[in-house]
Every structure is written in C-alpha cells, then in structure tokens.
XYZ file of C-alpha atoms in Angstrom:
165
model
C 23.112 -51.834 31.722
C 21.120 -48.417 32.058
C 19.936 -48.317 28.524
C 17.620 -50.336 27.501
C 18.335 -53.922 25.220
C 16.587 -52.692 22.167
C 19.288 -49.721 21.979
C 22.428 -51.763 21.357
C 22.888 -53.172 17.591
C 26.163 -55.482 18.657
C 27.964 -57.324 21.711
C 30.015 -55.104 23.492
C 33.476 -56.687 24.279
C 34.104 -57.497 27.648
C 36.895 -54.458 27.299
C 34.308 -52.385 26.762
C 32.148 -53.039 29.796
C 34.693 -52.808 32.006
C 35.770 -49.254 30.487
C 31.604 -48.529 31.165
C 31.832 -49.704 34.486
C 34.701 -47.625 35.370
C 33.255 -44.830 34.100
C 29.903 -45.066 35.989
C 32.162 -45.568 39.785
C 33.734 -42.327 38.988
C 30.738 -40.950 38.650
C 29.224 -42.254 41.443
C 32.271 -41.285 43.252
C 31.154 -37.823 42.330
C 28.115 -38.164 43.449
C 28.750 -39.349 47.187
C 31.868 -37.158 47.411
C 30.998 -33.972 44.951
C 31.638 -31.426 47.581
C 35.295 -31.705 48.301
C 37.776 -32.051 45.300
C 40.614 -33.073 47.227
C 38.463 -36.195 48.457
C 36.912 -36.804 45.221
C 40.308 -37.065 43.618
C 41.642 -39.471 46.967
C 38.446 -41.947 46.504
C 38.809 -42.012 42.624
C 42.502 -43.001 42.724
C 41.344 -46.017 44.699
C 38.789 -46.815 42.368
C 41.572 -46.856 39.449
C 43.462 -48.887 41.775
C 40.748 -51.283 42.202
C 40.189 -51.619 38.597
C 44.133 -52.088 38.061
C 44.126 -55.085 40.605
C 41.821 -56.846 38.467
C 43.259 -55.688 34.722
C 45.515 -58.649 34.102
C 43.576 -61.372 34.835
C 43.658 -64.083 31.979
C 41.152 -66.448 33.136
C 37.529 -65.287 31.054
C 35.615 -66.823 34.036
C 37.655 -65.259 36.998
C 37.574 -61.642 34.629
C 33.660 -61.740 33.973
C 33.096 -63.251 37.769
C 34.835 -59.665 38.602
C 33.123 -57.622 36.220
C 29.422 -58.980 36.994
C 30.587 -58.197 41.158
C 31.548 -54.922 40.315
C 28.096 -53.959 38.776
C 26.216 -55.826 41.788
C 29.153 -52.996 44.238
C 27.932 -50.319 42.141
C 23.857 -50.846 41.795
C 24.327 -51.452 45.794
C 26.431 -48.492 46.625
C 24.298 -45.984 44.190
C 23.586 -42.329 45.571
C 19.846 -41.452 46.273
C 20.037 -38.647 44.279
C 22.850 -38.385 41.437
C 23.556 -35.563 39.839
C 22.481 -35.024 36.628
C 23.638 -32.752 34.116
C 21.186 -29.779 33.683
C 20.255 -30.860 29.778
C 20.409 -34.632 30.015
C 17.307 -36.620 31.014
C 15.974 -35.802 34.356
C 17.879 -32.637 34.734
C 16.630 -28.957 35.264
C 16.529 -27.665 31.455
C 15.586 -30.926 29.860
C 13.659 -30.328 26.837
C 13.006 -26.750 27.931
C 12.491 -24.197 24.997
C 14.966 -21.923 25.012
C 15.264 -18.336 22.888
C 18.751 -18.304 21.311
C 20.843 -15.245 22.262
C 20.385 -13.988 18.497
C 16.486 -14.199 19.295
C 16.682 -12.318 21.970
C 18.626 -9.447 20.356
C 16.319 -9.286 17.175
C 13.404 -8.915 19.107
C 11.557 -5.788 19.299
C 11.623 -5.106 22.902
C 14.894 -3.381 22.105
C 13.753 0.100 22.032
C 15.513 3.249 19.750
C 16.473 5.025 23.024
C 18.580 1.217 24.007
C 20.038 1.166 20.953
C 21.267 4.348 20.479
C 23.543 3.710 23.817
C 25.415 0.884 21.533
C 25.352 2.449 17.963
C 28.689 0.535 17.148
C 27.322 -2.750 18.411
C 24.132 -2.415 16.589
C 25.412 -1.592 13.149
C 28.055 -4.164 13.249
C 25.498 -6.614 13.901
C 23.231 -5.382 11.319
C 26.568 -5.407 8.357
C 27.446 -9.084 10.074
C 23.751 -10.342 9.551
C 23.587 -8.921 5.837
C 27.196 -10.527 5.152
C 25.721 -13.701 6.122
C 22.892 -13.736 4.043
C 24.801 -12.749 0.954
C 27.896 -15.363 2.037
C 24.315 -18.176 2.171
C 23.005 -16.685 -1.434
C 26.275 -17.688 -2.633
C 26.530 -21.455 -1.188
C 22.652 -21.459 -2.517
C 23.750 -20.334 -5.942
C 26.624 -22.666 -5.992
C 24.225 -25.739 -5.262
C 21.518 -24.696 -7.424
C 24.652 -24.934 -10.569
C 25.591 -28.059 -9.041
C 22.280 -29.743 -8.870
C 21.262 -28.783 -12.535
C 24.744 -30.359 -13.592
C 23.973 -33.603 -11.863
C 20.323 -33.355 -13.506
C 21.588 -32.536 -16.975
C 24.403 -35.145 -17.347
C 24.097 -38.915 -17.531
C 25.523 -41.128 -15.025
C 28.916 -42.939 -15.879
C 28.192 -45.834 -15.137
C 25.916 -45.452 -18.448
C 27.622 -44.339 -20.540
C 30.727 -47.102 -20.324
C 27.798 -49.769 -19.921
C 26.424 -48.150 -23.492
C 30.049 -48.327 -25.000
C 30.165 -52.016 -24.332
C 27.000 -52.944 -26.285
C-alpha cells in the first residue's frame, strides 16, 4: 500500500483492494500513455478487461494469489516520473501560499485612476462586501440568543431525573 500502516484504523475487504488496485493501473496507464487519448482509452479498456477475467473467481486463495500478482505487475511496471496533481504531495503548488482572488482585489495597489475604468464593478463589490457583513452580524446575533438560551436553561435530562426523586 502507498500510505503508510499507522494511517488505516480497519481491514480493508479484499473488495476494496482490488477497487484500489484498479484504480492505481489506470493511473499508471495515464502515466505511460498521457499523451494520446485515443490510446489511453484503448490500454485502459484492457486493463478493465483484465480485472473482469479475474472478478468471479470464488476460490479466496486463487482471488488473493491474483490480487497480491497484480500489485507485484504494477510496482514493476511503475512510470519514472508520474504525474502528480499540481496541489497534492510532490506537485508544483504544494503547500505554496497563495493570495485569494478577493486579496488581491482589496489590496491597495489598485489605484483611483484603475478604478474609475470599472466604477460599476467596484461599487457592486463594495454593496456585496457590506451585505455580507450585515447577512454575518445576523447569524452572529442569532448564535449569541442561542447560546445564552442553552446557558440559561437546565438540561432535560435534569429536570425528569429531579421529578423522579
């Protein structure tokens, strides 16, 4: 498995190894073939049809024998360099701090002269942001009653266990 032992809190049903395993050649499949989508999509209908051969075995033994020869395939036939996705571990932007698009537009590098080109832009965003705040005052309000009711009234569960003394 790629994560490691400590991370898993049950057994994983054999099911659900096979459905990981599957999952992992079609991304490897990606990997080796990424380029051309018409050969991607050829190779990974073989891979479902490899997986289908194998689906209806009822012998535990003969199923797992399968399964553990399928991982051995895939840790053999692994790309040099898989992709990664640009925010996942080992990818380009991986815990990279990035300034939000409504940080950027707040900021003061936006000069009088740049917003006077988008007057309509800039005072809708300005009547947007003030909704918001007054839409949030409200939700706060509405908690703060709710908390002092909790805080005020006793439990339930006391007062039925009072009644029965």
């Amino acid at each position: 498995m790629d994560s490691p032992a400590w991370m898993f809190t049950k057994a994983l049903s054999h099911r659900q190894k096979v459905c990981r395993l599957y999952k992992r050649a079609l991304r490897e499949v990606d990997n080796w073939y990424g380029g051309n989508t018409l050969e991607v999509r050829y190779q990974k209908v073989i891979m479902r049809a490899r997986f289908d051969a194998g689906k209806d075995e009822q012998d535990p033994r003969k199923s797992a024998l399968l399964l553990a020869d399928g991982c051995r395939q895939l840790w053999e036939k692994r790309h040099f360099k898989p992709f990664r996705f640009a925010m996942d571990p080992g990818g380009s932007g991986y815990d990279r701090e990035r300034e939000s698009p409504d940080q950027i537009l707040d900021s003061d590098q936006w000069t009088l002269a740049e917003r006077e080109q988008f007057p309509y832009y800039f005072n809708k965003r300005e009547e947007r942001k003030k909704e918001l705040l007054q839409h949030w005052h409200k939700i706060e309000k509405a908690w703060d009653q709710e908390l002092a009711a909790i805080q005020t009234e006793l439990p339930k569960e006391k007062k039925t266990a009072e009644k029965r003394v």
